[in-house]
């Protein structure tokens, strides 16, 4: 005979195990459901190969490394990766047909999970209401990117990836996207505030306000670059963290922006965000437009390698010139026009390789994967 406690255990254990298993089953099913809804923005996580240098590249850096000292590859307008003409056509019932072609909006062609596995650590996201003005989703100007995917779904995808890659730190630049035809109201601000200040988000977002810390503090988490202001939300809703980059301080289309994001600590960000090479005459062509953008990128990167070692540098290598005839799309600017004209990405690669070991800061790219070795060159691998 077993002593009484054993007899009780022998009876209770199978029930406990079954309960745990069904709980786990339920949790997995819920996660799968969320990831499926997020797939139009997240894509599918196919994992990393054993030999991948980029999948967990931050694990080789010590905890004490300051984020401002690191070289972080990012993607500009990250959520546009599946905005092909087929996708745009499928969304005409929401956007109407009076919208420029998809190639004007598309800046990437790899999914978020692919980006993460390929080493991208900064994402540029723009939110507004989804159709119906109920949930929040992602847009690029008039282009609606995924009508049923919510901001929460996409955050879940990042949390899920970070759980599997706890050495990595990911920065999220979040804008409110205007020009979508959806309202900007108090409910929208309350919604994004509630999403960002939920218990779940508090676990996965770095909670410091107005300061960028070390890699150790940011690992396994998202760090917010807050490119939106609260215009209607009462001040009592005060849980507002991240690096405040007010749209009013972020000069539009500028080759050189300085934002003091923390006055008392004199923390500054130096930013190049010259995206529309519109100083050029119509008909100037791809080579000339690309050279202008390359020059602006270089001027800023040169400063990043030589000045203000303890301040943040953000350089956008991405651009367009829609007004030109024919237009320079983001793809042409990044990758050239397919024949004799290399794009910004091809021109950037050898320069980065020559300057390996220097601090570049954050570099935001379009079509980052089309020039092999570019991400590795940004990181300095
Ligand atoms: C990408 O777009 C195509 C065409 O619209 C669509 O069939 C496909 O399901 C999309 N991919 C994802 C992961 O949503
Ligand atoms: C959403 O907001 C837009 C702009 O204010 C409005 O035209 C549209 O009717 C709204 N849609 C719904 C479903 O309320
Ligand atoms: C400024 O930075 C300091 C130190 O990093 C931090 O304690 C403080 O909260 C920041 N202030 C603001 C207004 O963000
Ligand atoms: C964070 O800093 C911003 C301004 O930089 C301020 O508006 C906000 O109230 C601060 N939040 C907290 C929780 O201190
Ligand atoms: C590519 O750009 C160059 C320089 O602007 C131009 O001479 C050439 O015709 C363009 N090629 C195509 C296929 O557009
Ligand atoms: C770009 O910079 C180079 C080197 O400073 C200069 O020779 C060239 O004229 C510039 N080109 C344009 C289009 O700004
Ligand atoms: C680079 O630094 C110099 C000296 O501080 C400054 O005058 C110049 O405007 C900077 N260039 C850019 C593109 O920010």
GROMACS .gro file of C-alpha atoms and ligand atoms in nm:
model
  479
    1UNK     CA    1   0.000   0.000   0.000
    2UNK     CA    2   0.121   0.357  -0.077
    3UNK     CA    3   0.099   0.614   0.201
    4UNK     CA    4  -0.217   0.830   0.170
    5UNK     CA    5  -0.045   1.133   0.011
    6UNK     CA    6   0.093   0.914  -0.268
    7UNK     CA    7  -0.249   0.772  -0.329
    8UNK     CA    8  -0.391   1.120  -0.362
    9UNK     CA    9  -0.108   1.224  -0.596
   10UNK     CA   10  -0.155   0.916  -0.808
   11UNK     CA   11  -0.514   1.022  -0.855
   12UNK     CA   12  -0.454   1.397  -0.900
   13UNK     CA   13  -0.143   1.399  -1.122
   14UNK     CA   14  -0.302   1.270  -1.445
   15UNK     CA   15  -0.576   1.531  -1.407
   16UNK     CA   16  -0.316   1.804  -1.352
   17UNK     CA   17  -0.111   1.693  -1.651
   18UNK     CA   18  -0.419   1.681  -1.870
   19UNK     CA   19  -0.520   2.028  -1.753
   20UNK     CA   20  -0.173   2.165  -1.827
   21UNK     CA   21  -0.171   2.001  -2.166
   22UNK     CA   22  -0.508   2.140  -2.264
   23UNK     CA   23  -0.409   2.485  -2.134
   24UNK     CA   24  -0.095   2.467  -2.346
   25UNK     CA   25  -0.297   2.347  -2.641
   26UNK     CA   26  -0.533   2.643  -2.598
   27UNK     CA   27  -0.246   2.891  -2.567
   28UNK     CA   28  -0.081   2.753  -2.880
   29UNK     CA   29  -0.407   2.769  -3.072
   30UNK     CA   30  -0.462   3.132  -2.964
   31UNK     CA   31  -0.108   3.228  -3.067
   32UNK     CA   32  -0.147   3.052  -3.402
   33UNK     CA   33  -0.470   3.246  -3.458
   34UNK     CA   34  -0.305   3.580  -3.382
   35UNK     CA   35  -0.004   3.503  -3.599
   36UNK     CA   36  -0.233   3.403  -3.886
   37UNK     CA   37  -0.413   3.737  -3.862
   38UNK     CA   38  -0.076   3.911  -3.846
   39UNK     CA   39   0.071   3.722  -4.143
   40UNK     CA   40   0.003   3.989  -4.408
   41UNK     CA   41   0.253   4.208  -4.219
   42UNK     CA   42   0.455   3.952  -4.022
   43UNK     CA   43   0.485   3.679  -4.285
   44UNK     CA   44   0.579   3.334  -4.160
   45UNK     CA   45   0.876   3.247  -3.944
   46UNK     CA   46   1.072   2.981  -4.129
   47UNK     CA   47   1.354   2.997  -3.875
   48UNK     CA   48   1.727   3.041  -3.930
   49UNK     CA   49   1.991   2.813  -4.067
   50UNK     CA   50   2.261   2.695  -3.825
   51UNK     CA   51   2.520   2.891  -4.020
   52UNK     CA   52   2.328   3.222  -4.019
   53UNK     CA   53   2.546   3.507  -3.896
   54UNK     CA   54   2.259   3.752  -3.875
   55UNK     CA   55   1.988   3.562  -3.688
   56UNK     CA   56   2.120   3.630  -3.337
   57UNK     CA   57   2.405   3.867  -3.419
   58UNK     CA   58   2.365   4.076  -3.103
   59UNK     CA   59   2.457   3.784  -2.882
   60UNK     CA   60   2.825   3.858  -2.954
   61UNK     CA   61   2.807   4.208  -2.804
   62UNK     CA   62   2.842   4.262  -2.429
   63UNK     CA   63   2.544   4.378  -2.221
   64UNK     CA   64   2.723   4.705  -2.142
   65UNK     CA   65   2.729   4.813  -2.510
   66UNK     CA   66   2.542   5.142  -2.550
   67UNK     CA   67   2.277   5.135  -2.820
   68UNK     CA   68   2.404   5.468  -2.956
   69UNK     CA   69   2.743   5.306  -3.018
   70UNK     CA   70   2.597   5.025  -3.227
   71UNK     CA   71   2.539   4.987  -3.600
   72UNK     CA   72   2.177   4.888  -3.648
   73UNK     CA   73   2.035   4.795  -3.989
   74UNK     CA   74   1.675   4.904  -4.032
   75UNK     CA   75   1.404   4.899  -4.295
   76UNK     CA   76   1.219   5.210  -4.409
   77UNK     CA   77   0.840   5.168  -4.446
   78UNK     CA   78   0.885   4.810  -4.335
   79UNK     CA   79   0.521   4.704  -4.365
   80UNK     CA   80   0.504   4.763  -4.742
   81UNK     CA   81   0.689   4.440  -4.822
   82UNK     CA   82   0.389   4.263  -4.980
   83UNK     CA   83   0.231   4.571  -5.137
   84UNK     CA   84   0.259   4.449  -5.495
   85UNK     CA   85   0.015   4.548  -5.768
   86UNK     CA   86  -0.180   4.225  -5.700
   87UNK     CA   87  -0.219   4.325  -5.335
   88UNK     CA   88  -0.315   4.681  -5.425
   89UNK     CA   89  -0.577   4.557  -5.674
   90UNK     CA   90  -0.723   4.328  -5.408
   91UNK     CA   91  -0.773   4.630  -5.178
   92UNK     CA   92  -0.947   4.860  -5.428
   93UNK     CA   93  -1.277   4.804  -5.245
   94UNK     CA   94  -1.125   5.001  -4.954
   95UNK     CA   95  -0.893   5.248  -5.124
   96UNK     CA   96  -1.074   5.309  -5.451
   97UNK     CA   97  -0.886   5.286  -5.778
   98UNK     CA   98  -0.772   5.648  -5.778
   99UNK     CA   99  -0.439   5.570  -5.617
  100UNK     CA  100  -0.085   5.575  -5.761
  101UNK     CA  101   0.056   5.238  -5.867
  102UNK     CA  102   0.184   5.000  -5.601
  103UNK     CA  103   0.549   5.044  -5.705
  104UNK     CA  104   0.534   5.402  -5.570
  105UNK     CA  105   0.455   5.265  -5.221
  106UNK     CA  106   0.647   4.939  -5.201
  107UNK     CA  107   0.983   4.975  -5.024
  108UNK     CA  108   1.059   4.619  -4.910
  109UNK     CA  109   1.010   4.265  -5.031
  110UNK     CA  110   1.093   4.049  -4.730
  111UNK     CA  111   0.848   3.969  -4.450
  112UNK     CA  112   0.902   4.090  -4.091
  113UNK     CA  113   1.010   3.746  -3.973
  114UNK     CA  114   1.253   3.725  -4.265
  115UNK     CA  115   1.385   4.073  -4.182
  116UNK     CA  116   1.439   3.973  -3.819
  117UNK     CA  117   1.615   3.651  -3.913
  118UNK     CA  118   1.827   3.839  -4.168
  119UNK     CA  119   1.951   4.078  -3.898
  120UNK     CA  120   1.722   4.383  -3.934
  121UNK     CA  121   1.677   4.544  -3.590
  122UNK     CA  122   1.494   4.872  -3.662
  123UNK     CA  123   1.144   4.884  -3.811
  124UNK     CA  124   0.961   5.188  -3.948
  125UNK     CA  125   0.585   5.151  -3.896
  126UNK     CA  126   0.297   5.386  -3.959
  127UNK     CA  127  -0.040   5.331  -3.798
  128UNK     CA  128  -0.391   5.464  -3.857
  129UNK     CA  129  -0.739   5.313  -3.837
  130UNK     CA  130  -0.815   5.002  -4.035
  131UNK     CA  131  -1.127   5.018  -4.257
  132UNK     CA  132  -1.429   5.075  -4.030
  133UNK     CA  133  -1.233   5.306  -3.795
  134UNK     CA  134  -1.239   5.044  -3.522
  135UNK     CA  135  -0.901   4.875  -3.498
  136UNK     CA  136  -0.554   5.017  -3.569
  137UNK     CA  137  -0.350   4.888  -3.861
  138UNK     CA  138  -0.068   4.984  -4.095
  139UNK     CA  139  -0.055   5.218  -4.391
  140UNK     CA  140   0.184   5.394  -4.625
  141UNK     CA  141   0.006   5.717  -4.710
  142UNK     CA  142  -0.304   5.628  -4.920
  143UNK     CA  143  -0.191   5.266  -4.936
  144UNK     CA  144  -0.372   5.041  -4.692
  145UNK     CA  145  -0.138   4.751  -4.626
  146UNK     CA  146  -0.353   4.485  -4.457
  147UNK     CA  147  -0.720   4.553  -4.371
  148UNK     CA  148  -0.764   4.283  -4.103
  149UNK     CA  149  -0.422   4.286  -3.935
  150UNK     CA  150  -0.407   4.493  -3.618
  151UNK     CA  151  -0.120   4.667  -3.444
  152UNK     CA  152  -0.164   4.422  -3.151
  153UNK     CA  153  -0.127   4.121  -3.384
  154UNK     CA  154   0.202   4.256  -3.514
  155UNK     CA  155   0.335   4.334  -3.166
  156UNK     CA  156   0.250   3.973  -3.071
  157UNK     CA  157   0.461   3.852  -3.362
  158UNK     CA  158   0.758   4.053  -3.235
  159UNK     CA  159   0.711   3.924  -2.877
  160UNK     CA  160   0.694   3.568  -3.011
  161UNK     CA  161   1.016   3.613  -3.210
  162UNK     CA  162   1.195   3.779  -2.917
  163UNK     CA  163   1.104   3.487  -2.689
  164UNK     CA  164   1.299   3.268  -2.927
  165UNK     CA  165   1.584   3.517  -2.968
  166UNK     CA  166   1.630   3.664  -2.619
  167UNK     CA  167   1.974   3.812  -2.695
  168UNK     CA  168   1.830   4.045  -2.959
  169UNK     CA  169   1.697   4.400  -2.921
  170UNK     CA  170   1.454   4.552  -3.169
  171UNK     CA  171   1.372   4.922  -3.217
  172UNK     CA  172   1.030   5.024  -3.345
  173UNK     CA  173   0.987   5.367  -3.499
  174UNK     CA  174   0.614   5.437  -3.486
  175UNK     CA  175   0.443   5.720  -3.676
  176UNK     CA  176   0.085   5.821  -3.706
  177UNK     CA  177   0.022   5.806  -4.081
  178UNK     CA  178  -0.183   6.092  -4.218
  179UNK     CA  179  -0.330   6.104  -4.566
  180UNK     CA  180  -0.508   5.772  -4.530
  181UNK     CA  181  -0.860   5.917  -4.533
  182UNK     CA  182  -0.930   5.781  -4.183
  183UNK     CA  183  -1.003   6.009  -3.887
  184UNK     CA  184  -0.749   6.126  -3.633
  185UNK     CA  185  -0.946   6.157  -3.311
  186UNK     CA  186  -0.934   6.101  -2.936
  187UNK     CA  187  -1.040   5.737  -2.973
  188UNK     CA  188  -0.742   5.668  -3.200
  189UNK     CA  189  -0.503   5.815  -2.943
  190UNK     CA  190  -0.672   5.630  -2.659
  191UNK     CA  191  -0.644   5.307  -2.860
  192UNK     CA  192  -0.271   5.337  -2.927
  193UNK     CA  193  -0.212   5.449  -2.569
  194UNK     CA  194  -0.404   5.149  -2.433
  195UNK     CA  195  -0.215   4.911  -2.658
  196UNK     CA  196   0.122   5.053  -2.554
  197UNK     CA  197   0.046   5.070  -2.182
  198UNK     CA  198  -0.118   4.728  -2.142
  199UNK     CA  199   0.033   4.477  -1.899
  200UNK     CA  200   0.149   4.269  -2.192
  201UNK     CA  201   0.321   4.561  -2.365
  202UNK     CA  202   0.481   4.668  -2.035
  203UNK     CA  203   0.664   4.335  -2.028
  204UNK     CA  204   0.798   4.357  -2.380
  205UNK     CA  205   0.870   4.727  -2.432
  206UNK     CA  206   1.163   4.905  -2.269
  207UNK     CA  207   0.991   5.141  -2.025
  208UNK     CA  208   1.249   5.419  -1.995
  209UNK     CA  209   1.144   5.764  -2.102
  210UNK     CA  210   1.365   5.994  -2.307
  211UNK     CA  211   1.681   5.787  -2.282
  212UNK     CA  212   1.845   5.510  -2.479
  213UNK     CA  213   2.034   5.271  -2.261
  214UNK     CA  214   2.248   4.965  -2.309
  215UNK     CA  215   2.200   4.653  -2.514
  216UNK     CA  216   2.165   4.455  -2.192
  217UNK     CA  217   1.860   4.663  -2.093
  218UNK     CA  218   1.705   4.630  -2.438
  219UNK     CA  219   1.754   4.258  -2.505
  220UNK     CA  220   1.441   4.050  -2.553
  221UNK     CA  221   1.240   4.373  -2.585
  222UNK     CA  222   1.114   4.639  -2.818
  223UNK     CA  223   1.238   4.997  -2.784
  224UNK     CA  224   1.002   5.271  -2.899
  225UNK     CA  225   1.105   5.564  -3.115
  226UNK     CA  226   0.784   5.759  -3.068
  227UNK     CA  227   0.728   5.962  -3.384
  228UNK     CA  228   0.372   6.056  -3.290
  229UNK     CA  229   0.236   6.314  -3.046
  230UNK     CA  230  -0.072   6.287  -2.832
  231UNK     CA  231  -0.287   6.584  -2.930
  232UNK     CA  232  -0.616   6.491  -2.767
  233UNK     CA  233  -0.528   6.248  -2.491
  234UNK     CA  234  -0.555   6.389  -2.137
  235UNK     CA  235  -0.224   6.433  -1.954
  236UNK     CA  236  -0.352   6.201  -1.680
  237UNK     CA  237  -0.283   5.915  -1.922
  238UNK     CA  238   0.082   5.959  -1.839
  239UNK     CA  239   0.245   5.624  -1.916
  240UNK     CA  240   0.429   5.756  -2.219
  241UNK     CA  241   0.766   5.599  -2.271
  242UNK     CA  242   1.025   5.579  -2.549
  243UNK     CA  243   1.229   5.837  -2.733
  244UNK     CA  244   1.000   6.131  -2.809
  245UNK     CA  245   1.050   6.235  -3.173
  246UNK     CA  246   0.773   6.486  -3.219
  247UNK     CA  247   0.664   6.521  -3.584
  248UNK     CA  248   0.693   6.897  -3.532
  249UNK     CA  249   1.067   6.860  -3.463
  250UNK     CA  250   1.129   6.609  -3.744
  251UNK     CA  251   1.165   6.845  -4.042
  252UNK     CA  252   1.012   6.694  -4.352
  253UNK     CA  253   1.247   6.579  -4.628
  254UNK     CA  254   1.559   6.717  -4.466
  255UNK     CA  255   1.920   6.604  -4.517
  256UNK     CA  256   2.013   6.716  -4.166
  257UNK     CA  257   1.782   6.720  -3.865
  258UNK     CA  258   1.886   6.761  -3.503
  259UNK     CA  259   1.636   6.669  -3.232
  260UNK     CA  260   1.715   6.721  -2.866
  261UNK     CA  261   1.503   6.444  -2.719
  262UNK     CA  262   1.614   6.493  -2.361
  263UNK     CA  263   1.704   6.847  -2.260
  264UNK     CA  264   1.832   6.780  -1.911
  265UNK     CA  265   2.061   6.499  -2.026
  266UNK     CA  266   2.147   6.680  -2.352
  267UNK     CA  267   2.058   6.373  -2.554
  268UNK     CA  268   2.033   6.444  -2.926
  269UNK     CA  269   1.953   6.257  -3.241
  270UNK     CA  270   2.115   6.350  -3.573
  271UNK     CA  271   1.894   6.242  -3.859
  272UNK     CA  272   1.912   6.241  -4.238
  273UNK     CA  273   1.566   6.183  -4.385
  274UNK     CA  274   1.596   6.333  -4.732
  275UNK     CA  275   1.356   6.101  -4.911
  276UNK     CA  276   1.233   6.293  -5.216
  277UNK     CA  277   1.517   6.421  -5.430
  278UNK     CA  278   1.297   6.705  -5.547
  279UNK     CA  279   1.561   6.970  -5.606
  280UNK     CA  280   1.624   6.818  -5.946
  281UNK     CA  281   1.458   6.918  -6.273
  282UNK     CA  282   1.193   6.689  -6.420
  283UNK     CA  283   1.360   6.440  -6.651
  284UNK     CA  284   1.691   6.440  -6.461
  285UNK     CA  285   1.678   6.060  -6.464
  286UNK     CA  286   1.780   5.778  -6.238
  287UNK     CA  287   2.157   5.826  -6.229
  288UNK     CA  288   2.134   6.190  -6.121
  289UNK     CA  289   1.858   6.128  -5.862
  290UNK     CA  290   2.046   5.835  -5.715
  291UNK     CA  291   2.366   6.041  -5.692
  292UNK     CA  292   2.185   6.316  -5.498
  293UNK     CA  293   2.051   6.070  -5.247
  294UNK     CA  294   2.382   5.890  -5.223
  295UNK     CA  295   2.554   6.222  -5.148
  296UNK     CA  296   2.308   6.308  -4.872
  297UNK     CA  297   2.351   5.960  -4.723
  298UNK     CA  298   2.730   5.984  -4.739
  299UNK     CA  299   2.746   6.332  -4.586
  300UNK     CA  300   2.547   6.208  -4.289
  301UNK     CA  301   2.732   5.879  -4.250
  302UNK     CA  302   3.065   6.063  -4.259
  303UNK     CA  303   2.947   6.265  -3.961
  304UNK     CA  304   2.827   5.949  -3.786
  305UNK     CA  305   3.175   5.800  -3.815
  306UNK     CA  306   3.357   6.112  -3.694
  307UNK     CA  307   3.136   6.315  -3.458
  308UNK     CA  308   2.933   6.297  -3.136
  309UNK     CA  309   3.018   5.937  -3.048
  310UNK     CA  310   2.763   5.930  -2.762
  311UNK     CA  311   2.467   6.063  -2.958
  312UNK     CA  312   2.221   5.881  -3.180
  313UNK     CA  313   2.264   5.888  -3.559
  314UNK     CA  314   1.986   5.782  -3.795
  315UNK     CA  315   2.056   5.781  -4.168
  316UNK     CA  316   1.787   5.698  -4.423
  317UNK     CA  317   1.940   5.551  -4.739
  318UNK     CA  318   1.587   5.516  -4.880
  319UNK     CA  319   1.429   5.761  -5.128
  320UNK     CA  320   1.211   5.822  -5.432
  321UNK     CA  321   1.135   6.088  -5.690
  322UNK     CA  322   0.775   6.033  -5.790
  323UNK     CA  323   0.745   6.365  -5.969
  324UNK     CA  324   1.016   6.280  -6.218
  325UNK     CA  325   0.922   6.156  -6.566
  326UNK     CA  326   0.960   5.860  -6.566
  327UNK     CA  327   0.940   5.838  -6.185
  328UNK     CA  328   1.223   5.705  -5.970
  329UNK     CA  329   1.045   5.453  -5.748
  330UNK     CA  330   1.192   5.345  -5.413
  331UNK     CA  331   1.317   5.034  -5.590
  332UNK     CA  332   1.498   5.228  -5.863
  333UNK     CA  333   1.656   5.462  -5.608
  334UNK     CA  334   1.777   5.169  -5.395
  335UNK     CA  335   1.876   4.927  -5.668
  336UNK     CA  336   1.927   5.129  -5.987
  337UNK     CA  337   1.726   5.114  -6.307
  338UNK     CA  338   1.821   4.763  -6.400
  339UNK     CA  339   2.086   4.836  -6.660
  340UNK     CA  340   2.380   5.070  -6.639
  341UNK     CA  341   2.286   5.265  -6.326
  342UNK     CA  342   2.362   5.123  -5.980
  343UNK     CA  343   2.135   5.226  -5.693
  344UNK     CA  344   2.215   5.373  -5.352
  345UNK     CA  345   2.246   5.023  -5.201
  346UNK     CA  346   2.514   4.906  -5.446
  347UNK     CA  347   2.707   5.231  -5.401
  348UNK     CA  348   2.683   5.208  -5.024
  349UNK     CA  349   2.818   4.855  -4.988
  350UNK     CA  350   3.187   4.915  -5.073
  351UNK     CA  351   3.195   5.233  -4.863
  352UNK     CA  352   3.060   5.050  -4.559
  353UNK     CA  353   3.307   4.766  -4.612
  354UNK     CA  354   3.599   5.011  -4.634
  355UNK     CA  355   3.488   5.178  -4.311
  356UNK     CA  356   3.431   4.857  -4.118
  357UNK     CA  357   3.475   4.908  -3.744
  358UNK     CA  358   3.339   5.264  -3.746
  359UNK     CA  359   3.017   5.372  -3.582
  360UNK     CA  360   2.746   5.424  -3.847
  361UNK     CA  361   2.447   5.425  -3.612
  362UNK     CA  362   2.108   5.331  -3.750
  363UNK     CA  363   2.086   5.295  -4.128
  364UNK     CA  364   1.736   5.265  -4.274
  365UNK     CA  365   1.727   5.080  -4.605
  366UNK     CA  366   1.482   5.002  -4.885
  367UNK     CA  367   1.506   4.655  -5.045
  368UNK     CA  368   1.791   4.572  -4.807
  369UNK     CA  369   1.823   4.210  -4.915
  370UNK     CA  370   1.875   4.268  -5.288
  371UNK     CA  371   2.241   4.357  -5.252
  372UNK     CA  372   2.405   4.057  -5.084
  373UNK     CA  373   2.621   4.146  -4.785
  374UNK     CA  374   2.466   4.488  -4.723
  375UNK     CA  375   2.319   4.407  -4.382
  376UNK     CA  376   2.643   4.239  -4.273
  377UNK     CA  377   2.833   4.548  -4.387
  378UNK     CA  378   2.607   4.779  -4.185
  379UNK     CA  379   2.650   4.568  -3.873
  380UNK     CA  380   3.021   4.529  -3.940
  381UNK     CA  381   3.023   4.147  -3.940
  382LIG     C1  382   0.101   3.869  -5.024
  382LIG     O1  383   0.021   3.919  -5.128
  382LIG     C2  384  -0.036   3.820  -5.212
  382LIG     C3  385  -0.108   3.892  -5.325
  382LIG     O2  386  -0.195   3.989  -5.276
  382LIG     C4  387  -0.128   3.733  -5.128
  382LIG     O3  388  -0.183   3.630  -5.210
  382LIG     C5  389  -0.049   3.670  -5.015
  382LIG     O4  390  -0.135   3.598  -4.932
  382LIG     C6  391   0.020   3.779  -4.933
  382LIG     N1  392   0.109   3.719  -4.834
  382LIG     C7  393   0.080   3.715  -4.704
  382LIG     C8  394   0.179   3.649  -4.616
  382LIG     O5  395  -0.020   3.767  -4.658
  383LIG     C1  396  -1.432   5.636  -4.104
  383LIG     O1  397  -1.392   5.770  -4.106
  383LIG     C2  398  -1.403   5.830  -4.234
  383LIG     C3  399  -1.338   5.969  -4.228
  383LIG     O2  400  -1.385   6.040  -4.118
  383LIG     C4  401  -1.550   5.836  -4.274
  383LIG     O3  402  -1.563   5.893  -4.403
  383LIG     C5  403  -1.606   5.695  -4.274
  383LIG     O4  404  -1.745   5.699  -4.299
  383LIG     C6  405  -1.581   5.626  -4.141
  383LIG     N1  406  -1.620   5.487  -4.153
  383LIG     C7  407  -1.700   5.428  -4.062
  383LIG     C8  408  -1.732   5.284  -4.088
  383LIG     O5  409  -1.741   5.486  -3.965
  384LIG     C1  410   1.645   6.227  -1.948
  384LIG     O1  411   1.745   6.128  -1.930
  384LIG     C2  412   1.760   6.094  -1.792
  384LIG     C3  413   1.885   6.007  -1.780
  384LIG     O2  414   1.901   5.921  -1.890
  384LIG     C4  415   1.633   6.025  -1.747
  384LIG     O3  416   1.646   5.986  -1.613
  384LIG     C5  417   1.518   6.124  -1.760
  384LIG     O4  418   1.397   6.059  -1.729
  384LIG     C6  419   1.509   6.177  -1.901
  384LIG     N1  420   1.413   6.287  -1.903
  384LIG     C7  421   1.314   6.299  -1.990
  384LIG     C8  422   1.227   6.418  -1.978
  384LIG     O5  423   1.292   6.220  -2.078
  385LIG     C1  424   0.812   6.122  -2.087
  385LIG     O1  425   0.866   6.236  -2.148
  385LIG     C2  426   0.772   6.313  -2.221
  385LIG     C3  427   0.841   6.430  -2.287
  385LIG     O2  428   0.968   6.402  -2.326
  385LIG     C4  429   0.662   6.363  -2.130
  385LIG     O3  430   0.562   6.427  -2.205
  385LIG     C5  431   0.601   6.247  -2.054
  385LIG     O4  432   0.510   6.294  -1.959
  385LIG     C6  433   0.706   6.163  -1.985
  385LIG     N1  434   0.643   6.048  -1.926
  385LIG     C7  435   0.673   6.006  -1.803
  385LIG     C8  436   0.601   5.882  -1.758
  385LIG     O5  437   0.752   6.061  -1.735
  386LIG     C1  438   1.888   5.421  -6.658
  386LIG     O1  439   1.935   5.550  -6.620
  386LIG     C2  440   2.030   5.602  -6.710
  386LIG     C3  441   2.083   5.731  -6.650
  386LIG     O2  442   1.980   5.812  -6.601
  386LIG     C4  443   1.967   5.621  -6.846
  386LIG     O3  444   2.065   5.668  -6.935
  386LIG     C5  445   1.913   5.487  -6.894
  386LIG     O4  446   1.842   5.506  -7.016
  386LIG     C6  447   1.820   5.428  -6.793
  386LIG     N1  448   1.780   5.297  -6.835
  386LIG     C7  449   1.656   5.253  -6.825
  386LIG     C8  450   1.632   5.111  -6.869
  386LIG     O5  451   1.568   5.322  -6.778
  387LIG     C1  452   2.806   6.434  -5.506
  387LIG     O1  453   2.926   6.450  -5.431
  387LIG     C2  454   3.042   6.443  -5.513
  387LIG     C3  455   3.161   6.442  -5.418
  387LIG     O2  456   3.153   6.548  -5.325
  387LIG     C4  457   3.042   6.563  -5.607
  387LIG     O3  458   3.156   6.559  -5.689
  387LIG     C5  459   2.918   6.554  -5.693
  387LIG     O4  460   2.905   6.670  -5.773
  387LIG     C6  461   2.793   6.542  -5.611
  387LIG     N1  462   2.684   6.512  -5.701
  387LIG     C7  463   2.560   6.553  -5.682
  387LIG     C8  464   2.462   6.510  -5.786
  387LIG     O5  465   2.527   6.619  -5.585
  388LIG     C1  466   2.809   6.731  -4.053
  388LIG     O1  467   2.872   6.801  -3.949
  388LIG     C2  468   2.903   6.936  -3.978
  388LIG     C3  469   2.984   6.990  -3.862
  388LIG     O2  470   2.914   6.971  -3.740
  388LIG     C4  471   2.777   7.014  -4.002
  388LIG     O3  472   2.804   7.147  -4.035
  388LIG     C5  473   2.702   6.949  -4.118
  388LIG     O4  474   2.577   7.013  -4.137
  388LIG     C6  475   2.678   6.801  -4.090
  388LIG     N1  476   2.621   6.739  -4.208
  388LIG     C7  477   2.502   6.677  -4.204
  388LIG     C8  478   2.457   6.616  -4.333
  388LIG     O5  479   2.434   6.666  -4.105
   0.00000   0.00000   0.00000
